[in-house]
Amino acid sequence: MASAANANLNAVRETMDVLLEISRLLNTGLDMESLSICVRLCEQGINPEALSAVIKELRKASESLKVSENCTN
């Protein structure tokens, strides 16, 4: 039983490593934690395209805040 659990855990790690490498090749800017969260959301039924749109909007908002902070300093 423990060896099956270990094999499953190793498969999950290998899958996440492959997904992270693909993410890096595509220059998504996602780290392992963010990518893992995205994968879990997709597994729970979240539309990947909608998730992508939200991430893009959050990045734009973050960049706008950084620019406005730089202008006031």
PDB file of C-alpha atoms in Angstrom:
ATOM      1  CA  MET A   1       0.000   0.000   0.000  1.00  0.00           C
ATOM      2  CA  ALA A   2       2.772   2.416   0.926  1.00  0.00           C
ATOM      3  CA  SER A   3       4.682   1.658  -2.262  1.00  0.00           C
ATOM      4  CA  ALA A   4       1.572   2.424  -4.344  1.00  0.00           C
ATOM      5  CA  ALA A   5       1.196   5.739  -2.526  1.00  0.00           C
ATOM      6  CA  ASN A   6       4.866   6.512  -3.106  1.00  0.00           C
ATOM      7  CA  ALA A   7       4.545   5.635  -6.788  1.00  0.00           C
ATOM      8  CA  ASN A   8       1.521   7.923  -7.081  1.00  0.00           C
ATOM      9  CA  LEU A   9       3.336  10.755  -5.296  1.00  0.00           C
ATOM     10  CA  ASN A  10       6.334  10.335  -7.591  1.00  0.00           C
ATOM     11  CA  ALA A  11       4.059  10.426 -10.649  1.00  0.00           C
ATOM     12  CA  VAL A  12       2.438  13.635  -9.404  1.00  0.00           C
ATOM     13  CA  ARG A  13       5.840  15.241  -8.802  1.00  0.00           C
ATOM     14  CA  GLU A  14       7.067  14.197 -12.234  1.00  0.00           C
ATOM     15  CA  THR A  15       3.916  15.561 -13.859  1.00  0.00           C
ATOM     16  CA  MET A  16       4.284  18.878 -12.040  1.00  0.00           C
ATOM     17  CA  ASP A  17       7.958  19.075 -13.043  1.00  0.00           C
ATOM     18  CA  VAL A  18       6.988  18.566 -16.690  1.00  0.00           C
ATOM     19  CA  LEU A  19       4.209  21.161 -16.421  1.00  0.00           C
ATOM     20  CA  LEU A  20       6.629  23.628 -14.828  1.00  0.00           C
ATOM     21  CA  GLU A  21       9.125  23.101 -17.644  1.00  0.00           C
ATOM     22  CA  ILE A  22       6.388  23.680 -20.243  1.00  0.00           C
ATOM     23  CA  SER A  23       5.315  26.768 -18.299  1.00  0.00           C
ATOM     24  CA  ARG A  24       8.882  28.107 -18.385  1.00  0.00           C
ATOM     25  CA  LEU A  25       9.241  27.367 -22.107  1.00  0.00           C
ATOM     26  CA  LEU A  26       6.052  29.355 -22.708  1.00  0.00           C
ATOM     27  CA  ASN A  27       7.297  32.210 -20.473  1.00  0.00           C
ATOM     28  CA  THR A  28       4.162  32.167 -18.318  1.00  0.00           C
ATOM     29  CA  GLY A  29       5.950  33.618 -15.321  1.00  0.00           C
ATOM     30  CA  LEU A  30       4.279  31.087 -13.012  1.00  0.00           C
ATOM     31  CA  ASP A  31       6.300  29.553 -10.207  1.00  0.00           C
ATOM     32  CA  MET A  32       5.685  26.015  -8.937  1.00  0.00           C
ATOM     33  CA  GLU A  33       3.221  27.138  -6.270  1.00  0.00           C
ATOM     34  CA  SER A  34       1.172  29.282  -8.670  1.00  0.00           C
ATOM     35  CA  LEU A  35       1.193  26.567 -11.306  1.00  0.00           C
ATOM     36  CA  SER A  36       0.078  24.003  -8.740  1.00  0.00           C
ATOM     37  CA  ILE A  37      -2.819  26.225  -7.701  1.00  0.00           C
ATOM     38  CA  CYS A  38      -3.838  26.669 -11.338  1.00  0.00           C
ATOM     39  CA  VAL A  39      -3.724  22.913 -11.936  1.00  0.00           C
ATOM     40  CA  ARG A  40      -5.861  22.259  -8.855  1.00  0.00           C
ATOM     41  CA  LEU A  41      -8.391  24.873  -9.954  1.00  0.00           C
ATOM     42  CA  CYS A  42      -8.601  23.309 -13.406  1.00  0.00           C
ATOM     43  CA  GLU A  43      -9.021  19.860 -11.857  1.00  0.00           C
ATOM     44  CA  GLN A  44     -11.966  21.264  -9.892  1.00  0.00           C
ATOM     45  CA  GLY A  45     -13.649  22.453 -13.067  1.00  0.00           C
ATOM     46  CA  ILE A  46     -12.472  26.035 -13.494  1.00  0.00           C
ATOM     47  CA  ASN A  47     -12.303  27.034 -17.157  1.00  0.00           C
ATOM     48  CA  PRO A  48      -8.583  27.313 -18.047  1.00  0.00           C
ATOM     49  CA  GLU A  49      -9.184  30.191 -20.456  1.00  0.00           C
ATOM     50  CA  ALA A  50     -11.101  32.127 -17.810  1.00  0.00           C
ATOM     51  CA  LEU A  51      -8.332  31.433 -15.298  1.00  0.00           C
ATOM     52  CA  SER A  52      -5.771  32.696 -17.791  1.00  0.00           C
ATOM     53  CA  ALA A  53      -7.774  35.876 -18.335  1.00  0.00           C
ATOM     54  CA  VAL A  54      -7.972  36.497 -14.584  1.00  0.00           C
ATOM     55  CA  ILE A  55      -4.221  36.016 -14.173  1.00  0.00           C
ATOM     56  CA  LYS A  56      -3.540  38.459 -17.019  1.00  0.00           C
ATOM     57  CA  GLU A  57      -5.878  41.044 -15.497  1.00  0.00           C
ATOM     58  CA  LEU A  58      -4.265  40.662 -12.078  1.00  0.00           C
ATOM     59  CA  ARG A  59      -0.831  41.161 -13.606  1.00  0.00           C
ATOM     60  CA  LYS A  60      -2.012  44.301 -15.420  1.00  0.00           C
ATOM     61  CA  ALA A  61      -3.512  45.682 -12.220  1.00  0.00           C
ATOM     62  CA  SER A  62      -0.340  44.887 -10.303  1.00  0.00           C
ATOM     63  CA  GLU A  63       1.792  46.610 -12.928  1.00  0.00           C
ATOM     64  CA  SER A  64      -0.483  49.671 -12.887  1.00  0.00           C
ATOM     65  CA  LEU A  65      -0.140  49.903  -9.110  1.00  0.00           C
ATOM     66  CA  LYS A  66       3.637  49.662  -9.334  1.00  0.00           C
ATOM     67  CA  VAL A  67       3.748  52.401 -11.955  1.00  0.00           C
ATOM     68  CA  SER A  68       1.475  54.689  -9.939  1.00  0.00           C
ATOM     69  CA  GLU A  69       3.568  54.082  -6.803  1.00  0.00           C
ATOM     70  CA  ASN A  70       6.737  54.967  -8.714  1.00  0.00           C
ATOM     71  CA  CYS A  71       5.167  58.169 -10.006  1.00  0.00           C
ATOM     72  CA  THR A  72       4.167  59.322  -6.500  1.00  0.00           C
ATOM     73  CA  ASN A  73       7.582  58.593  -4.994  1.00  0.00           C
TER      74      ASN A  73
END
